[in-house]
XYZ file of C-alpha atoms in Angstrom:
421
model
C 36.798 -50.867 -2.787
C 36.892 -51.366 0.952
C 33.593 -50.727 2.682
C 35.341 -48.324 5.073
C 36.208 -46.101 2.164
C 32.805 -44.909 1.015
C 33.523 -41.543 -0.523
C 29.997 -41.166 -1.894
C 28.658 -40.983 1.664
C 30.768 -37.899 2.387
C 28.531 -34.787 2.368
C 30.954 -33.030 0.002
C 33.147 -35.551 -1.901
C 34.868 -32.740 -3.808
C 35.877 -31.201 -0.481
C 37.411 -34.518 0.577
C 39.429 -34.619 -2.623
C 40.649 -31.088 -1.921
C 41.753 -32.140 1.567
C 43.784 -34.979 0.138
C 45.379 -32.684 -2.433
C 46.445 -30.255 0.298
C 47.841 -33.069 2.441
C 49.758 -34.513 -0.509
C 51.240 -31.062 -1.145
C 52.205 -30.924 2.541
C 53.979 -34.287 2.333
C 55.720 -33.373 -0.919
C 56.872 -30.122 0.617
C 58.239 -32.038 3.586
C 60.318 -34.412 1.464
C 61.618 -31.708 -0.888
C 65.156 -30.511 -0.204
C 65.255 -27.267 1.775
C 66.066 -24.049 -0.093
C 69.469 -22.408 0.142
C 69.772 -20.270 3.241
C 71.612 -17.019 3.656
C 72.282 -17.933 7.263
C 74.191 -21.145 7.934
C 72.804 -21.559 11.424
C 69.471 -22.897 12.526
C 66.439 -21.873 10.488
C 62.829 -21.250 11.525
C 61.862 -24.831 10.651
C 62.800 -26.028 14.090
C 61.125 -28.672 16.249
C 61.233 -29.536 19.916
C 63.582 -32.371 19.097
C 66.178 -29.817 17.934
C 66.281 -28.439 21.478
C 65.610 -31.705 23.304
C 67.236 -34.417 21.150
C 67.145 -36.941 24.007
C 63.354 -37.299 23.875
C 62.459 -40.910 23.031
C 59.771 -39.796 20.614
C 62.338 -37.979 18.501
C 63.717 -41.311 17.324
C 60.468 -41.964 15.470
C 60.647 -38.869 13.268
C 59.734 -38.319 10.469
C 57.674 -41.521 10.586
C 55.504 -40.125 13.393
C 54.607 -37.016 11.422
C 53.784 -38.982 8.276
C 51.731 -41.477 10.285
C 49.819 -38.615 11.925
C 49.057 -37.064 8.544
C 47.817 -40.396 7.166
C 45.500 -40.921 10.107
C 44.299 -37.324 9.822
C 43.535 -37.850 6.108
C 41.672 -41.124 6.701
C 39.556 -39.551 9.434
C 38.029 -37.331 6.768
C 36.345 -40.361 5.190
C 33.879 -40.725 8.064
C 32.419 -37.708 9.812
C 30.346 -38.079 13.018
C 26.741 -36.991 12.528
C 24.527 -37.354 15.579
C 26.306 -37.981 18.890
C 27.757 -34.741 20.289
C 30.299 -36.604 22.456
C 31.585 -38.473 19.415
C 31.980 -35.184 17.560
C 34.020 -33.678 20.411
C 36.285 -36.760 20.693
C 36.713 -36.818 16.915
C 37.788 -33.163 16.875
C 40.096 -33.653 19.881
C 41.901 -36.526 18.123
C 42.311 -34.357 15.033
C 43.850 -31.566 17.128
C 46.196 -34.048 18.793
C 47.378 -35.297 15.412
C 47.915 -31.729 14.207
C 49.917 -30.804 17.302
C 52.027 -33.942 16.868
C 52.803 -32.962 13.293
C 53.467 -29.318 14.165
C 55.561 -29.698 17.302
C 57.648 -32.707 16.383
C 57.863 -32.216 12.658
C 60.363 -29.985 10.953
C 59.689 -29.661 7.260
C 56.032 -30.499 7.819
C 55.703 -27.181 9.576
C 56.025 -25.380 6.249
C 52.360 -25.957 5.474
C 51.299 -26.410 9.052
C 48.404 -23.836 8.768
C 46.855 -25.825 5.910
C 46.037 -28.677 8.298
C 44.225 -26.286 10.622
C 42.192 -24.992 7.692
C 41.130 -28.581 6.952
C 40.207 -28.947 10.635
C 37.971 -25.860 10.468
C 36.391 -27.106 7.258
C 35.506 -30.437 8.839
C 34.150 -28.740 11.954
C 31.726 -26.814 9.742
C 30.362 -30.139 8.504
C 29.780 -31.676 11.951
C 29.028 -28.738 14.293
C 26.462 -25.982 14.386
C 27.553 -22.348 14.280
C 28.688 -22.104 17.959
C 30.841 -25.211 17.560
C 32.308 -23.905 14.317
C 33.269 -20.607 15.945
C 34.868 -22.422 18.893
C 36.954 -24.719 16.679
C 38.022 -21.759 14.518
C 39.073 -19.730 17.561
C 40.880 -22.744 19.051
C 42.712 -23.361 15.771
C 43.918 -19.769 15.646
C 45.007 -19.907 19.297
C 46.880 -23.186 18.861
C 48.634 -21.995 15.739
C 49.600 -18.775 17.492
C 50.898 -20.737 20.464
C 52.878 -23.267 18.430
C 54.277 -20.553 16.160
C 55.493 -18.502 19.115
C 56.938 -21.590 20.776
C 58.799 -22.708 17.666
C 60.247 -19.294 16.989
C 61.255 -18.781 20.582
C 63.177 -22.028 20.284
C 64.675 -20.754 17.051
C 65.670 -17.390 18.536
C 67.356 -19.138 21.437
C 70.647 -19.345 19.502
C 69.963 -17.288 16.355
C 71.825 -14.196 15.215
C 70.173 -10.760 15.700
C 69.511 -10.387 11.960
C 67.827 -13.779 11.821
C 65.842 -12.951 14.937
C 64.478 -9.845 13.243
C 63.443 -11.890 10.227
C 61.885 -14.510 12.491
C 59.935 -11.843 14.398
C 58.475 -10.468 11.172
C 57.513 -13.952 10.020
C 55.935 -14.850 13.360
C 53.719 -11.740 13.196
C 52.804 -12.059 9.519
C 51.829 -15.729 9.665
C 49.098 -15.415 12.349
C 47.565 -12.433 10.558
C 47.416 -14.229 7.227
C 46.222 -17.410 8.870
C 43.473 -15.586 10.809
C 42.137 -13.987 7.631
C 42.222 -17.369 5.919
C 40.239 -18.946 8.737
C 37.601 -16.208 8.557
C 37.332 -16.658 4.797
C 37.016 -20.456 5.097
C 34.420 -20.132 7.869
C 32.299 -17.660 5.876
C 32.609 -19.724 2.708
C 31.594 -22.969 4.441
C 28.665 -21.270 6.163
C 27.481 -19.965 2.803
C 27.884 -23.366 1.139
C 26.096 -25.186 3.959
C 23.333 -22.599 4.039
C 22.824 -22.983 0.305
C 22.825 -26.780 0.653
C 20.314 -26.590 3.500
C 18.107 -24.304 1.410
C 18.222 -26.764 -1.489
C 17.312 -29.633 0.831
C 14.385 -27.658 2.245
C 13.336 -26.774 -1.298
C 13.505 -30.448 -2.304
C 11.375 -31.398 0.708
C 8.923 -28.617 -0.098
C 8.751 -29.771 -3.730
C 8.073 -33.339 -2.608
C 5.323 -32.173 -0.274
C 3.923 -30.000 -3.050
C 3.941 -33.011 -5.378
C 2.090 -35.062 -2.781
C -0.401 -32.255 -2.211
C -0.900 -31.956 -5.964
C -1.641 -35.685 -6.167
C -4.091 -35.386 -3.282
C -5.768 -32.393 -4.908
C -5.917 -34.247 -8.205
C -7.515 -37.268 -6.539
C -9.915 -35.021 -4.646
C -10.759 -33.123 -7.807
C -11.420 -36.404 -9.606
C -13.684 -37.557 -6.786
C -15.536 -34.237 -6.718
C -15.963 -34.340 -10.477
C -17.430 -37.830 -10.241
C -19.814 -36.650 -7.549
C -20.719 -33.624 -9.636
C -21.507 -35.771 -12.663
C -23.518 -38.116 -10.443
C -25.486 -35.147 -9.101
C -26.091 -33.832 -12.600
C -27.313 -37.228 -13.801
C -29.559 -37.596 -10.800
C -30.928 -34.066 -10.970
C -31.568 -33.965 -14.718
C -32.141 -37.569 -15.771
C -33.830 -38.497 -12.479
C -36.295 -35.646 -12.801
C -37.174 -36.545 -16.386
C -37.592 -40.259 -15.639
C -39.762 -39.542 -12.600
C -42.049 -37.342 -14.667
C -42.010 -39.962 -17.452
C -43.065 -42.664 -15.009
C -45.944 -40.528 -13.729
C -47.156 -39.898 -17.279
C -47.070 -43.599 -18.134
C -48.911 -44.557 -14.958
C -51.623 -42.008 -15.718
C -51.877 -43.201 -19.326
C -52.319 -46.788 -18.168
C -55.129 -45.767 -15.832
C -56.927 -43.827 -18.592
C -56.237 -46.233 -21.461
C -59.602 -47.986 -21.334
C -61.822 -45.272 -19.858
C -60.479 -42.300 -21.845
C -58.154 -43.356 -24.690
C -57.871 -39.838 -26.107
C -56.614 -38.360 -22.883
C -54.330 -41.360 -22.343
C -52.803 -40.701 -25.736
C -52.050 -37.147 -24.646
C -50.190 -38.445 -21.596
C -48.291 -40.910 -23.802
C -47.223 -38.066 -26.089
C -45.973 -36.161 -23.066
C -44.152 -39.275 -21.903
C -42.492 -39.525 -25.290
C -41.291 -35.942 -24.964
C -39.933 -36.708 -21.509
C -38.170 -39.794 -22.853
C -36.508 -37.703 -25.540
C -35.455 -35.173 -22.926
C -34.074 -37.955 -20.714
C -32.052 -39.331 -23.635
C -30.687 -35.859 -24.284
C -29.743 -35.520 -20.618
C -27.872 -38.829 -20.755
C -25.891 -37.694 -23.789
C -25.060 -34.411 -22.131
C -24.028 -36.153 -18.891
C -21.662 -38.456 -20.756
C -19.975 -35.387 -22.284
C -18.930 -34.272 -18.758
C -22.088 -32.322 -18.132
C -21.185 -29.236 -20.140
C -24.840 -28.606 -20.731
C -26.155 -25.434 -19.125
C -29.471 -26.397 -17.480
C -30.728 -22.830 -17.747
C -30.123 -22.823 -21.546
C -29.091 -19.161 -21.553
C -32.367 -18.109 -19.933
C -32.717 -16.152 -16.715
C -33.125 -17.885 -13.366
C -36.629 -16.448 -12.999
C -37.674 -17.860 -16.362
C -36.039 -21.244 -15.635
C -37.908 -21.582 -12.316
C -41.110 -20.557 -14.055
C -40.564 -23.391 -16.572
C -40.038 -25.857 -13.730
C -43.289 -24.664 -12.132
C -45.189 -25.055 -15.405
C -43.870 -28.561 -15.914
C -44.716 -29.440 -12.312
C -48.277 -28.162 -12.864
C -48.639 -30.080 -16.101
C -47.404 -33.335 -14.592
C -49.015 -33.120 -11.130
C -51.974 -30.801 -11.531
C -50.570 -28.470 -8.866
C -49.406 -24.955 -9.730
C -46.603 -23.906 -7.364
C -46.932 -20.442 -5.891
C -43.561 -18.818 -6.426
C -42.219 -15.385 -5.557
C -38.852 -14.211 -6.896
C -37.324 -10.946 -5.781
C -33.694 -10.546 -6.874
C -32.072 -7.140 -6.547
C -29.275 -7.962 -9.004
C -28.156 -10.736 -11.297
C -26.403 -13.723 -9.760
C -23.205 -15.523 -10.810
C -23.718 -18.518 -13.139
C -22.626 -21.054 -10.506
C -25.315 -19.789 -8.093
C -27.966 -19.786 -10.820
C -27.145 -23.399 -11.683
C -27.129 -24.489 -8.027
C -30.484 -22.804 -7.278
C -32.023 -24.281 -10.407
C -30.846 -27.802 -9.534
C -31.963 -27.502 -5.895
C -35.380 -26.286 -7.000
C -35.642 -29.037 -9.586
C -34.692 -31.735 -7.062
C -37.126 -30.364 -4.473
C -40.022 -30.419 -6.933
C -39.023 -33.931 -8.006
C -39.114 -35.153 -4.400
C -42.497 -33.494 -3.863
C -43.828 -35.253 -6.971
C -42.552 -38.654 -5.837
C -43.185 -38.648 -2.098
C -45.126 -35.694 -0.718
C -48.745 -36.202 -1.926
C -48.992 -32.418 -1.535
C -51.807 -30.151 -2.744
C -49.917 -26.881 -2.298
C -46.323 -25.867 -3.033
C -44.742 -22.499 -2.251
C -41.413 -21.233 -3.534
C -39.698 -18.013 -2.488
C -36.372 -16.715 -3.792
C -35.113 -13.379 -2.417
C -31.920 -11.481 -1.663
C -31.715 -10.246 1.943
C -28.763 -8.248 3.298
C -26.149 -9.748 1.001
C -27.603 -13.259 1.257
C -29.619 -15.263 -1.209
C -32.464 -17.177 0.426
C -34.458 -19.959 -1.199
C -37.479 -21.434 0.594
C -39.463 -24.358 -0.842
C -42.419 -25.553 1.213
C -45.217 -28.076 0.686
C -48.202 -29.303 2.704
C -47.620 -32.990 2.009
C -47.323 -35.932 4.347
C -43.825 -35.015 5.446
C -41.217 -37.401 6.848
C -38.975 -38.054 9.822
C -35.891 -35.858 9.352
C -33.839 -38.094 11.642
C -34.305 -41.136 9.412
C -34.969 -39.999 5.870
C -32.197 -37.526 5.037
C -29.697 -39.981 3.531
C -31.116 -39.967 0.009
C -28.923 -38.931 -2.902
C -31.237 -36.062 -3.784
C -31.003 -34.416 -0.367
C -27.243 -34.993 -0.319
C -27.008 -33.387 -3.742
C -28.880 -30.282 -2.600
C -26.799 -30.035 0.571
C -23.511 -30.469 -1.327
C -24.425 -27.773 -3.823
C -25.239 -25.369 -1.011
C -22.100 -26.099 1.003
C -19.925 -25.766 -2.114
C -21.030 -22.117 -2.285
C -20.391 -21.527 1.414
C -24.091 -21.581 2.246
C -26.345 -23.278 4.786
C -28.898 -25.965 4.013
C -31.761 -26.758 6.375
C -34.731 -29.166 6.290
C -37.754 -28.895 8.565
C -40.295 -31.683 8.317
C -42.413 -34.033 10.391
C -44.903 -36.775 9.658
C -48.158 -35.182 8.538
C -46.745 -31.616 8.612
C -45.248 -31.168 5.167
C -41.674 -30.158 4.463
C -39.765 -26.892 4.338
C -36.330 -26.561 2.714
C -34.322 -23.398 3.388
C -31.125 -22.479 1.536
C -29.001 -19.447 2.491
C -26.032 -18.507 0.315
C -23.800 -15.504 1.158
C -23.369 -13.314 -1.900
C -20.633 -11.085 -0.441
C -18.283 -14.099 -0.307
C -18.610 -14.549 -4.059
C -18.326 -10.954 -5.222
């Protein structure tokens, strides 16, 4: 097929087929023999050439009318899309072809309104609503003008009875044609609006698909980070305590073997707990660190373990007015556990204070030690601190660290409870 004839690129191929069918009907009607007339004189199918037979253009009929229809049909294969000037020139050429067919044709005038309907249909595909209304109004005006002109030429020599029939026909045709134009305009607007809605829906679906992929990737990344935090918070805590027990056992092995054996037994327990934590982490961390116990009891267990491993009993105060959601309980437990782990590894503290209270719809956790402290500007990039901060921010809270060399460390966590109720 010729590259110029690319029907698939037409916005509505079925509409193009319909245009061709209407034009073929017009041509067939033109070549059909005229019906029997009751009046032997001139009939309404009159052209300018019937009044002015000396016009040079009249010698080209009916070839001119057929040629105009062919060009008009082929123009439907390619519709202008972007350039407004091209659209106007395109429409002007179509109107010129229609006028040529209507004014100089004779039998082609039988379905002359059909060509205007095709013109309005095409204008709906290339113009916005103001342009569509203008082309529709212009089509009605031109048809009205050409109809009046043709029937004035007909009535020039017609009998009174034929003139009466012509007058009725000239009034009925514009009315019917006007209603047809309104129907076509409304139908095309509805079709185009529905098409535009489907295109917008397709774009929205594509964006939604992309957003879903982004959310899926983000969720995967967050889940990896969550598992990493869980491994660090649970397994890291157990291994740190295990290492401390082994170091103490090594120091006491020769001087006090009995006590060293006690530390080794504790280390064995910690190793078993670490192995259990690894197994639970591999199964996507479904393990509940609180083990169905209350937050108060879980923090008390952490304090007891800290005292057993470090010889320091944390001073803790818990004052909760009501029970907390499970996600907050888990976050507070993990933050407390990580804080105590860091104190064990780095602080060299002799006193640890922990306070957990609800104040004006907020949950506040304060963990403070009197250890050697650190430079906040340089030592806040560790995974443990990031883990605590991420857990707090995930609940819409605020995480703050106050520390300095030789001045201990104070961690403050504020989580709004009203946001989660």
